[in-house]
Amino acid sequence: MFFEQFILENDFVFQTKTGMLEEHELHIHDILEIHVLQHNEARFQLTHRQYDGRPGDVFLFRPFEPHWNLVKDPEKPIQWVSILYSPSIARLIPDGYKLLTPFYAVEAISPYIAGDDECAKAIQKLASKAVNEEQEKNIGWKSKQFMYLIDILVHILRHSLGSRPDKLNEEMDQSIIKAIEYVLMNFTQNIDMERLVMLTGKKRTFFYKKFKAVTGVTPNQFIHRLRMQAAIYLLGHTDKSVTDIAYECGYDTLQYFITHFRQHYGMSPREYRKKRTML
């Protein structure tokens, strides 16, 4: 397993890709990723689980989740539309952070959407339109792509949460989803854990247990991951100083920020920025 640092020149990208590997080392990254399978059968491989994919299927690869796309038959290469985007894009969309929920409630929401589902059918059409926009490059094509991306994210959110309100199991407790949304909207602020617990109406121990059951990490780990994602975006897309970025991402001291950054990326923020400028 290896960490791959994606350098997105824009907030999002639609790419048509082809793969023909039966086996490959899993990778992780901090970008949100959607795969829309177009041709032949695939295996969506995670660390402890795999999903069989058929043309039309949609799959969500979550940040910091080891994964790779593999073929089921080496004689039949797979093709898919890959949608990559930074979580910072949520700042540009009204209630945008709500749209990120399916990518962080990793233990409660399935990453797989079958191709015969109406949601997957709609996403297939939208992804194809977005790819065509880039190929034709008519006036305003980037704006059209952004519209298609928002529409895709709305379809995924409604499929994940809104289409089955009466079937939410206890791990999909709505109060925990509300807590995730609250953190997504406020992670650059000092979040009072007691207030977060009170927001759910749960007892503290129960809240921590359920939060980890839904996201796979503790609330503090969740917050720091989000801050790291925001930091990567600001380092790569702005000229702000490392100190300013540290405070903007919610860290009280520069040293605390640098320590967490090294833990996540194996280098300092300045080293990352220098490396990025050389690419």
mmCIF file of C-alpha atoms in Angstrom, residues 26-265:
data_model
loop_
_atom_site.group_PDB
_atom_site.id
_atom_site.type_symbol
_atom_site.label_atom_id
_atom_site.label_comp_id
_atom_site.label_asym_id
_atom_site.label_seq_id
_atom_site.Cartn_x
_atom_site.Cartn_y
_atom_site.Cartn_z
ATOM 1 C CA LEU A 26 -3.501 -0.580 -3.182
ATOM 2 C CA HIS A 27 -3.018 3.165 -2.879
ATOM 3 C CA ILE A 28 -4.528 5.855 -0.679
ATOM 4 C CA HIS A 29 -4.956 9.586 -1.199
ATOM 5 C CA ASP A 30 -6.787 12.538 0.290
ATOM 6 C CA ILE A 31 -8.912 13.358 -2.765
ATOM 7 C CA LEU A 32 -12.552 12.356 -3.144
ATOM 8 C CA GLU A 33 -13.077 10.040 -6.099
ATOM 9 C CA ILE A 34 -16.024 8.648 -8.037
ATOM 10 C CA HIS A 35 -15.674 5.901 -10.646
ATOM 11 C CA VAL A 36 -18.361 5.396 -13.271
ATOM 12 C CA LEU A 37 -17.705 2.049 -14.974
ATOM 13 C CA GLN A 38 -18.368 2.097 -18.723
ATOM 14 C CA HIS A 39 -16.928 -1.041 -20.337
ATOM 15 C CA ASN A 40 -16.331 -4.635 -19.159
ATOM 16 C CA GLU A 41 -16.365 -6.114 -15.664
ATOM 17 C CA ALA A 42 -14.161 -4.864 -12.834
ATOM 18 C CA ARG A 43 -13.212 -5.524 -9.233
ATOM 19 C CA PHE A 44 -13.369 -2.529 -6.938
ATOM 20 C CA GLN A 45 -10.704 -3.627 -4.461
ATOM 21 C CA LEU A 46 -10.544 -2.283 -0.887
ATOM 22 C CA THR A 47 -8.364 -3.521 1.964
ATOM 23 C CA HIS A 48 -10.706 -6.142 3.386
ATOM 24 C CA ARG A 49 -13.424 -6.267 0.762
ATOM 25 C CA GLN A 50 -14.012 -6.230 -2.955
ATOM 26 C CA TYR A 51 -17.033 -5.454 -5.107
ATOM 27 C CA ASP A 52 -17.803 -6.913 -8.520
ATOM 28 C CA GLY A 53 -18.441 -4.105 -10.978
ATOM 29 C CA ARG A 54 -20.400 -4.166 -14.211
ATOM 30 C CA PRO A 55 -20.857 -1.454 -16.844
ATOM 31 C CA GLY A 56 -23.134 1.216 -15.423
ATOM 32 C CA ASP A 57 -22.030 0.740 -11.803
ATOM 33 C CA VAL A 58 -20.872 3.706 -9.742
ATOM 34 C CA PHE A 59 -18.301 3.427 -6.967
ATOM 35 C CA LEU A 60 -17.146 5.910 -4.346
ATOM 36 C CA PHE A 61 -13.506 5.792 -3.276
ATOM 37 C CA ARG A 62 -13.215 7.626 0.013
ATOM 38 C CA PRO A 63 -10.204 9.690 1.157
ATOM 39 C CA PHE A 64 -7.600 7.714 3.135
ATOM 40 C CA GLU A 65 -9.248 4.420 2.112
ATOM 41 C CA PRO A 66 -6.860 1.956 0.371
ATOM 42 C CA HIS A 67 -8.236 0.935 -3.039
ATOM 43 C CA TRP A 68 -7.610 0.111 -6.684
ATOM 44 C CA ASN A 69 -9.584 -0.795 -9.833
ATOM 45 C CA LEU A 70 -8.821 -4.255 -11.227
ATOM 46 C CA VAL A 71 -10.058 -6.248 -14.210
ATOM 47 C CA LYS A 72 -11.918 -9.530 -13.860
ATOM 48 C CA ASP A 73 -10.686 -10.727 -17.262
ATOM 49 C CA PRO A 74 -7.209 -9.595 -18.459
ATOM 50 C CA GLU A 75 -8.427 -9.978 -22.050
ATOM 51 C CA LYS A 76 -11.125 -7.366 -21.419
ATOM 52 C CA PRO A 77 -9.658 -4.035 -20.266
ATOM 53 C CA ILE A 78 -11.997 -1.868 -18.224
ATOM 54 C CA GLN A 79 -12.858 1.730 -18.979
ATOM 55 C CA TRP A 80 -14.378 4.206 -16.586
ATOM 56 C CA VAL A 81 -14.914 7.898 -15.969
ATOM 57 C CA SER A 82 -12.914 9.008 -12.951
ATOM 58 C CA ILE A 83 -14.155 12.087 -11.115
ATOM 59 C CA LEU A 84 -11.593 13.569 -8.738
ATOM 60 C CA TYR A 85 -12.235 16.587 -6.570
ATOM 61 C CA SER A 86 -11.013 18.333 -3.478
ATOM 62 C CA PRO A 87 -13.379 18.553 -0.474
ATOM 63 C CA SER A 88 -12.607 22.272 -0.476
ATOM 64 C CA ILE A 89 -14.991 22.547 -3.410
ATOM 65 C CA ALA A 90 -17.826 22.388 -0.890
ATOM 66 C CA ARG A 91 -17.109 26.005 -0.020
ATOM 67 C CA LEU A 92 -18.397 27.012 -3.449
ATOM 68 C CA ILE A 93 -21.766 25.222 -3.124
ATOM 69 C CA PRO A 94 -24.720 26.187 -0.895
ATOM 70 C CA ASP A 95 -24.904 23.533 1.846
ATOM 71 C CA GLY A 96 -21.973 21.970 0.018
ATOM 72 C CA TYR A 97 -20.579 20.185 3.046
ATOM 73 C CA LYS A 98 -23.718 18.066 3.244
ATOM 74 C CA LEU A 99 -22.768 16.660 -0.149
ATOM 75 C CA LEU A 100 -19.555 15.257 1.337
ATOM 76 C CA THR A 101 -21.340 13.077 3.920
ATOM 77 C CA PRO A 102 -21.376 9.847 1.825
ATOM 78 C CA PHE A 103 -17.595 10.108 1.459
ATOM 79 C CA TYR A 104 -16.950 10.238 5.201
ATOM 80 C CA ALA A 105 -19.633 7.988 6.696
ATOM 81 C CA VAL A 106 -17.536 5.131 5.370
ATOM 82 C CA GLU A 107 -18.742 2.382 7.694
ATOM 83 C CA ALA A 108 -22.436 3.143 7.327
ATOM 84 C CA ILE A 109 -22.948 4.032 3.664
ATOM 85 C CA SER A 110 -22.107 1.575 0.905
ATOM 86 C CA PRO A 111 -19.621 2.893 -1.681
ATOM 87 C CA TYR A 112 -21.294 0.812 -4.401
ATOM 88 C CA ILE A 113 -24.291 1.906 -6.495
ATOM 89 C CA ALA A 114 -25.555 -0.761 -8.894
ATOM 90 C CA GLY A 115 -25.909 0.226 -12.524
ATOM 91 C CA ASP A 116 -29.609 -0.661 -12.656
ATOM 92 C CA ASP A 117 -30.361 1.880 -9.916
ATOM 93 C CA GLU A 118 -31.920 5.131 -11.147
ATOM 94 C CA CYS A 119 -29.196 7.052 -9.316
ATOM 95 C CA ALA A 120 -26.427 5.248 -11.222
ATOM 96 C CA LYS A 121 -28.232 5.732 -14.536
ATOM 97 C CA ALA A 122 -28.465 9.476 -13.917
ATOM 98 C CA ILE A 123 -24.787 9.673 -12.901
ATOM 99 C CA GLN A 124 -23.729 7.786 -16.038
ATOM 100 C CA LYS A 125 -25.465 10.366 -18.229
ATOM 101 C CA LEU A 126 -24.072 13.312 -16.293
ATOM 102 C CA ALA A 127 -20.499 11.932 -16.358
ATOM 103 C CA SER A 128 -20.707 11.387 -20.128
ATOM 104 C CA LYS A 129 -21.968 14.929 -20.644
ATOM 105 C CA ALA A 130 -19.116 16.311 -18.526
ATOM 106 C CA VAL A 131 -16.510 14.388 -20.551
ATOM 107 C CA ASN A 132 -18.070 15.614 -23.807
ATOM 108 C CA GLU A 133 -17.934 19.208 -22.569
ATOM 109 C CA GLU A 134 -14.172 18.955 -22.094
ATOM 110 C CA GLN A 135 -13.667 17.304 -25.462
ATOM 111 C CA GLU A 136 -15.650 19.957 -27.322
ATOM 112 C CA LYS A 137 -14.472 22.898 -25.185
ATOM 113 C CA ASN A 138 -17.343 25.161 -26.103
ATOM 114 C CA ILE A 139 -17.687 28.498 -24.305
ATOM 115 C CA GLY A 140 -18.475 27.923 -20.627
ATOM 116 C CA TRP A 141 -17.581 24.225 -20.660
ATOM 117 C CA LYS A 142 -15.929 24.334 -17.231
ATOM 118 C CA SER A 143 -19.047 25.883 -15.728
ATOM 119 C CA LYS A 144 -21.148 23.138 -17.295
ATOM 120 C CA GLN A 145 -18.842 20.492 -15.826
ATOM 121 C CA PHE A 146 -19.207 22.071 -12.400
ATOM 122 C CA MET A 147 -22.993 21.940 -12.751
ATOM 123 C CA TYR A 148 -22.827 18.261 -13.672
ATOM 124 C CA LEU A 149 -20.573 17.527 -10.692
ATOM 125 C CA ILE A 150 -22.997 19.191 -8.269
ATOM 126 C CA ASP A 151 -25.859 17.212 -9.785
ATOM 127 C CA ILE A 152 -23.886 13.971 -9.386
ATOM 128 C CA LEU A 153 -23.151 14.725 -5.735
ATOM 129 C CA VAL A 154 -26.815 15.500 -5.045
ATOM 130 C CA HIS A 155 -27.839 12.176 -6.613
ATOM 131 C CA ILE A 156 -25.322 10.322 -4.434
ATOM 132 C CA LEU A 157 -26.453 12.084 -1.252
ATOM 133 C CA ARG A 158 -30.126 11.416 -1.911
ATOM 134 C CA HIS A 159 -29.406 7.800 -2.775
ATOM 135 C CA SER A 160 -27.304 7.313 0.364
ATOM 136 C CA LEU A 161 -29.516 9.091 2.888
ATOM 137 C CA GLY A 162 -32.797 10.274 1.487
ATOM 138 C CA SER A 163 -34.100 7.317 -0.462
ATOM 139 C CA ARG A 164 -34.558 5.023 2.518
ATOM 140 C CA PRO A 165 -35.345 7.078 5.641
ATOM 141 C CA ASP A 166 -37.377 4.265 7.184
ATOM 142 C CA LYS A 167 -34.577 1.726 6.792
ATOM 143 C CA LEU A 168 -31.732 3.495 8.544
ATOM 144 C CA ASN A 169 -30.052 0.982 10.809
ATOM 145 C CA GLU A 170 -28.678 1.971 14.169
ATOM 146 C CA GLU A 171 -25.223 2.711 12.766
ATOM 147 C CA MET A 172 -26.848 5.144 10.356
ATOM 148 C CA ASP A 173 -28.416 7.031 13.239
ATOM 149 C CA GLN A 174 -29.514 10.395 11.862
ATOM 150 C CA SER A 175 -28.019 12.179 14.861
ATOM 151 C CA ILE A 176 -24.553 10.848 13.983
ATOM 152 C CA ILE A 177 -24.988 11.961 10.380
ATOM 153 C CA LYS A 178 -25.952 15.380 11.754
ATOM 154 C CA ALA A 179 -22.736 15.389 13.808
ATOM 155 C CA ILE A 180 -20.679 14.546 10.705
ATOM 156 C CA GLU A 181 -22.320 17.391 8.797
ATOM 157 C CA TYR A 182 -21.629 19.761 11.690
ATOM 158 C CA VAL A 183 -17.938 18.834 11.731
ATOM 159 C CA LEU A 184 -17.693 19.145 7.939
ATOM 160 C CA MET A 185 -19.067 22.686 8.167
ATOM 161 C CA ASN A 186 -16.991 23.765 11.183
ATOM 162 C CA PHE A 187 -13.722 21.801 11.179
ATOM 163 C CA THR A 188 -11.603 24.955 10.793
ATOM 164 C CA GLN A 189 -13.040 26.247 14.082
ATOM 165 C CA ASN A 190 -12.406 25.042 17.619
ATOM 166 C CA ILE A 191 -15.101 22.387 17.952
ATOM 167 C CA ASP A 192 -16.330 21.830 21.479
ATOM 168 C CA MET A 193 -16.700 18.061 21.838
ATOM 169 C CA GLU A 194 -19.236 18.408 24.608
ATOM 170 C CA ARG A 195 -21.387 20.541 22.333
ATOM 171 C CA LEU A 196 -21.008 17.993 19.556
ATOM 172 C CA VAL A 197 -22.149 15.223 21.895
ATOM 173 C CA MET A 198 -25.106 17.308 23.042
ATOM 174 C CA LEU A 199 -26.063 17.921 19.416
ATOM 175 C CA THR A 200 -26.711 14.202 18.984
ATOM 176 C CA GLY A 201 -28.603 13.768 22.232
ATOM 177 C CA LYS A 202 -26.450 10.736 23.053
ATOM 178 C CA LYS A 203 -24.346 9.902 26.067
ATOM 179 C CA ARG A 204 -20.647 10.654 25.555
ATOM 180 C CA THR A 205 -19.395 7.049 25.447
ATOM 181 C CA PHE A 206 -22.203 5.967 23.135
ATOM 182 C CA PHE A 207 -21.563 8.940 20.840
ATOM 183 C CA TYR A 208 -17.847 8.161 20.466
ATOM 184 C CA LYS A 209 -18.596 4.520 19.784
ATOM 185 C CA LYS A 210 -21.200 5.303 17.140
ATOM 186 C CA PHE A 211 -19.178 8.066 15.510
ATOM 187 C CA LYS A 212 -16.265 5.696 14.983
ATOM 188 C CA ALA A 213 -18.639 2.959 13.779
ATOM 189 C CA VAL A 214 -19.914 5.301 11.058
ATOM 190 C CA THR A 215 -16.684 7.078 10.019
ATOM 191 C CA GLY A 216 -14.016 4.538 10.961
ATOM 192 C CA VAL A 217 -12.140 7.121 13.061
ATOM 193 C CA THR A 218 -12.590 9.107 16.260
ATOM 194 C CA PRO A 219 -14.040 12.643 16.124
ATOM 195 C CA ASN A 220 -10.580 14.191 16.685
ATOM 196 C CA GLN A 221 -8.997 12.067 13.955
ATOM 197 C CA PHE A 222 -11.849 13.043 11.655
ATOM 198 C CA ILE A 223 -11.278 16.742 12.306
ATOM 199 C CA HIS A 224 -7.523 16.502 11.720
ATOM 200 C CA ARG A 225 -8.006 14.635 8.439
ATOM 201 C CA LEU A 226 -10.309 17.361 7.181
ATOM 202 C CA ARG A 227 -7.826 20.025 8.243
ATOM 203 C CA MET A 228 -5.031 18.240 6.415
ATOM 204 C CA GLN A 229 -7.125 18.103 3.251
ATOM 205 C CA ALA A 230 -7.819 21.827 3.519
ATOM 206 C CA ALA A 231 -4.121 22.522 4.123
ATOM 207 C CA ILE A 232 -3.059 20.586 1.021
ATOM 208 C CA TYR A 233 -5.490 22.591 -1.064
ATOM 209 C CA LEU A 234 -4.321 25.957 0.311
ATOM 210 C CA LEU A 235 -0.634 25.068 -0.071
ATOM 211 C CA GLY A 236 -1.151 24.115 -3.686
ATOM 212 C CA HIS A 237 -3.624 26.756 -4.806
ATOM 213 C CA THR A 238 -2.694 29.914 -2.889
ATOM 214 C CA ASP A 239 0.369 31.958 -1.995
ATOM 215 C CA LYS A 240 -0.619 32.183 1.654
ATOM 216 C CA SER A 241 2.141 31.638 4.190
ATOM 217 C CA VAL A 242 2.373 28.356 6.055
ATOM 218 C CA THR A 243 1.569 30.217 9.268
ATOM 219 C CA ASP A 244 -1.586 31.742 7.805
ATOM 220 C CA ILE A 245 -2.656 28.356 6.444
ATOM 221 C CA ALA A 246 -2.137 26.748 9.839
ATOM 222 C CA TYR A 247 -4.466 29.226 11.512
ATOM 223 C CA GLU A 248 -6.986 29.146 8.670
ATOM 224 C CA CYS A 249 -7.219 25.361 8.978
ATOM 225 C CA GLY A 250 -7.980 25.610 12.683
ATOM 226 C CA TYR A 251 -4.617 25.026 14.358
ATOM 227 C CA ASP A 252 -3.705 27.155 17.384
ATOM 228 C CA THR A 253 0.049 26.961 16.796
ATOM 229 C CA LEU A 254 2.286 26.586 13.773
ATOM 230 C CA GLN A 255 4.282 23.783 15.372
ATOM 231 C CA TYR A 256 1.151 21.715 16.074
ATOM 232 C CA PHE A 257 0.163 22.110 12.419
ATOM 233 C CA ILE A 258 3.621 21.094 11.145
ATOM 234 C CA THR A 259 3.666 18.042 13.424
ATOM 235 C CA HIS A 260 0.309 16.802 12.120
ATOM 236 C CA PHE A 261 1.293 17.526 8.538
ATOM 237 C CA ARG A 262 4.452 15.428 8.868
ATOM 238 C CA GLN A 263 2.453 12.574 10.387
ATOM 239 C CA HIS A 264 0.079 12.552 7.411
ATOM 240 C CA TYR A 265 2.399 13.295 4.482
#
